[in-house]
Amino acid sequence: MNCGRPCASLKRTVSALLFAGLLFAQTSASAQEAAPADAPVIAPEDSAAPENVVDAPSALTMDRARALFQAGSAAVEAGDYEGAFRYFTESYELSRLPRMLFNLGSAAERMQHSAEALNFYRQFLAEVPNAGNREFAEGRIRALEAVVAETEAEAAAQNEAAGEQDSGRNAMPAQPEPRGT
């Protein structure tokens, strides 16, 4: 069957769409295989709009969110964690896909923003309680809780030491005893 130019154009379009879909699924699958330590994680099933959002994003918005996710993944691979965090933030704001919270936690952790990473991982598990990488996220939470506790203890000790130094400076100097005349 030879349908001419319209069929060839349709075949190219379908092939391009299938390739794009496979690319997204492959990016997501490879991220899950190598991840969670090496790359962000987003499940292919998250390519649809979330069900719990009243005003679900349009297909165009989801395409933009997917492109931002891919840019974020590329930024992670390049070691640009601040760039990745920006891309993932924008992707999450557009898509509201809860699995993006894991990516945000990972990027924040790599930037050494431990308290922020901790919050993202906790929010991720609250919104995706049956996540396939739950054990990993729980491990990151435990590790980050220790880091945050240590950081807070160090800050408290520094504040206490600074307070003692300030109180020593503000104290009235001892007055010499009057001499008997």
Short mmCIF file of C-alpha atoms in Angstrom, two decimals:
data_model
loop_
_atom_site.label_atom_id
_atom_site.label_comp_id
_atom_site.label_asym_id
_atom_site.label_seq_id
_atom_site.Cartn_x
_atom_site.Cartn_y
_atom_site.Cartn_z
CA MET A 1 0.00 0.00 0.00
CA ASN A 2 1.44 3.30 -1.08
CA CYS A 3 -0.34 6.27 0.46
CA GLY A 4 2.16 8.91 -0.65
CA ARG A 5 3.27 12.07 1.09
CA PRO A 6 0.57 12.30 3.81
CA CYS A 7 1.40 8.81 5.10
CA ALA A 8 5.11 9.50 5.12
CA SER A 9 4.53 12.68 7.10
CA LEU A 10 2.24 10.86 9.51
CA LYS A 11 4.78 8.06 9.93
CA ARG A 12 7.55 10.58 10.72
CA THR A 13 5.30 12.32 13.25
CA VAL A 14 4.33 9.06 14.94
CA SER A 15 7.97 7.93 14.97
CA ALA A 16 9.07 11.23 16.50
CA LEU A 17 6.38 11.01 19.18
CA LEU A 18 7.28 7.40 19.99
CA PHE A 19 10.95 8.34 20.18
CA ALA A 20 10.18 11.25 22.50
CA GLY A 21 8.07 9.00 24.70
CA LEU A 22 10.76 6.33 24.81
CA LEU A 23 13.40 8.95 25.54
CA PHE A 24 11.43 10.21 28.53
CA ALA A 25 10.74 6.70 29.77
CA GLN A 26 14.38 5.72 29.20
CA THR A 27 15.63 8.81 31.05
CA SER A 28 13.32 7.98 33.92
CA ALA A 29 14.17 4.28 33.96
CA SER A 30 17.91 4.86 33.80
CA ALA A 31 17.60 7.44 36.56
CA GLN A 32 15.87 4.86 38.71
CA GLU A 33 18.44 2.14 37.96
CA ALA A 34 21.46 4.30 38.73
CA ALA A 35 19.69 6.32 41.34
CA PRO A 36 18.94 7.36 43.81
CA ALA A 37 22.56 8.26 44.53
CA ASP A 38 23.61 9.08 40.97
CA ALA A 39 20.60 10.80 39.43
CA PRO A 40 17.19 12.18 40.20
CA VAL A 41 14.21 9.87 40.07
CA ILE A 42 10.91 10.40 38.36
CA ALA A 43 8.69 7.51 37.39
CA PRO A 44 7.35 7.30 33.83
CA GLU A 45 3.82 6.96 35.19
CA ASP A 46 4.19 10.49 36.49
CA SER A 47 4.03 11.87 32.97
CA ALA A 48 0.29 12.27 33.38
CA ALA A 49 -1.22 15.10 35.37
CA PRO A 50 -1.60 14.37 39.08
CA GLU A 51 -5.06 13.27 40.13
CA ASN A 52 -5.15 15.21 43.38
CA VAL A 53 -4.87 18.62 41.73
CA VAL A 54 -8.17 20.38 41.11
CA ASP A 55 -6.86 22.32 38.12
CA ALA A 56 -4.69 19.68 36.48
CA PRO A 57 -1.92 21.06 34.26
CA SER A 58 -2.49 21.06 30.51
CA ALA A 59 -0.56 18.77 28.19
CA LEU A 60 1.54 21.74 27.10
CA THR A 61 2.36 22.54 30.74
CA MET A 62 3.30 18.92 31.39
CA ASP A 63 5.53 18.95 28.29
CA ARG A 64 7.27 22.05 29.65
CA ALA A 65 7.61 20.39 33.07
CA ARG A 66 9.11 17.30 31.43
CA ALA A 67 11.59 19.44 29.48
CA LEU A 68 12.59 21.19 32.71
CA PHE A 69 13.03 17.83 34.42
CA GLN A 70 15.30 16.69 31.58
CA ALA A 71 17.29 19.93 31.81
CA GLY A 72 17.60 19.35 35.56
CA SER A 73 18.80 15.79 34.99
CA ALA A 74 21.41 17.06 32.53
CA ALA A 75 22.49 19.68 35.06
CA VAL A 76 22.93 16.96 37.71
CA GLU A 77 25.08 14.93 35.31
CA ALA A 78 27.17 18.06 34.68
CA GLY A 79 27.58 18.67 38.41
CA ASP A 80 25.51 21.89 38.30
CA TYR A 81 23.33 21.19 41.33
CA GLU A 82 22.14 24.77 41.72
CA GLY A 83 20.97 24.76 38.11
CA ALA A 84 19.36 21.35 38.62
CA PHE A 85 17.56 22.65 41.70
CA ARG A 86 16.19 25.61 39.72
CA TYR A 87 15.00 23.35 36.88
CA PHE A 88 13.43 20.84 39.26
CA THR A 89 11.72 23.60 41.23
CA GLU A 90 10.17 25.04 38.09
CA SER A 91 9.18 21.58 36.88
CA TYR A 92 7.52 20.82 40.22
CA GLU A 93 5.71 24.16 40.24
CA LEU A 94 4.26 23.39 36.81
CA SER A 95 3.49 19.70 37.25
CA ARG A 96 2.93 19.29 41.00
CA LEU A 97 4.21 15.73 40.56
CA PRO A 98 5.10 14.56 44.07
CA ARG A 99 8.00 12.46 42.82
CA MET A 100 9.75 15.70 41.84
CA LEU A 101 10.15 16.36 45.57
CA PHE A 102 12.72 13.57 45.66
CA ASN A 103 14.70 15.32 42.91
CA LEU A 104 14.54 18.58 44.85
CA GLY A 105 15.77 16.80 47.99
CA SER A 106 18.62 15.22 46.08
CA ALA A 107 19.70 18.50 44.50
CA ALA A 108 19.43 20.37 47.80
CA GLU A 109 21.48 17.69 49.52
CA ARG A 110 24.19 17.88 46.86
CA MET A 111 24.34 21.65 47.43
CA GLN A 112 24.79 20.87 51.14
CA HIS A 113 21.48 22.48 52.08
CA SER A 114 20.76 19.71 54.55
CA ALA A 115 17.70 21.14 56.31
CA GLU A 116 16.04 21.96 52.99
CA ALA A 117 16.87 18.51 51.59
CA LEU A 118 15.46 16.90 54.72
CA ASN A 119 12.17 18.75 54.27
CA PHE A 120 11.89 17.72 50.61
CA TYR A 121 12.58 14.05 51.36
CA ARG A 122 10.01 14.08 54.17
CA GLN A 123 7.42 15.74 51.96
CA PHE A 124 8.20 13.23 49.21
CA LEU A 125 7.51 10.27 51.50
CA ALA A 126 4.36 11.90 52.87
CA GLU A 127 3.00 12.33 49.34
CA VAL A 128 4.34 9.07 47.87
CA PRO A 129 4.15 6.62 50.79
CA ASN A 130 4.63 3.54 48.57
CA ALA A 131 7.60 4.92 46.62
CA GLY A 132 9.89 2.30 45.17
CA ASN A 133 12.88 4.17 46.59
CA ARG A 134 11.30 4.63 50.03
CA GLU A 135 14.12 2.84 51.87
CA PHE A 136 16.71 5.03 50.20
CA ALA A 137 14.75 8.20 51.04
CA GLU A 138 14.36 7.04 54.65
CA GLY A 139 18.12 6.47 54.81
CA ARG A 140 18.77 9.97 53.47
CA ILE A 141 16.35 11.36 56.06
CA ARG A 142 18.21 9.61 58.89
CA ALA A 143 21.57 10.82 57.61
CA LEU A 144 20.32 14.37 57.13
CA GLU A 145 18.67 14.43 60.55
CA ALA A 146 22.10 13.66 62.03
CA VAL A 147 23.77 16.37 59.93
CA VAL A 148 21.11 18.95 60.83
CA ALA A 149 21.30 18.05 64.54
CA GLU A 150 25.10 18.38 64.47
CA THR A 151 24.91 21.70 62.63
CA GLU A 152 22.35 23.03 65.12
CA ALA A 153 24.48 21.86 68.08
CA GLU A 154 27.55 23.58 66.63
CA ALA A 155 25.59 26.78 66.03
CA ALA A 156 24.23 26.69 69.59
CA ALA A 157 27.74 26.19 70.99
CA GLN A 158 29.07 29.07 68.91
CA ASN A 159 26.20 31.31 70.02
CA GLU A 160 26.80 30.37 73.63
CA ALA A 161 30.52 31.08 73.33
CA ALA A 162 29.80 34.39 71.61
CA GLY A 163 27.31 35.26 74.35
CA GLU A 164 29.88 34.56 77.05
CA GLN A 165 32.43 36.74 75.29
CA ASP A 166 29.88 39.55 74.96
CA SER A 167 28.88 39.31 78.61
CA GLY A 168 32.54 39.51 79.62
CA ARG A 169 32.98 42.66 77.54
CA ASN A 170 29.88 44.31 78.94
CA ALA A 171 30.65 43.59 82.57
CA MET A 172 31.80 46.51 84.65
CA PRO A 173 35.48 46.26 85.43
CA ALA A 174 36.20 45.56 89.05
CA GLN A 175 36.77 48.77 91.01
CA PRO A 176 39.94 48.88 93.03
CA GLU A 177 39.45 48.86 96.76
CA PRO A 178 39.80 52.29 98.31
CA ARG A 179 43.08 52.76 100.14
CA GLY A 180 43.06 53.77 103.66
CA THR A 181 44.31 57.30 104.10
#
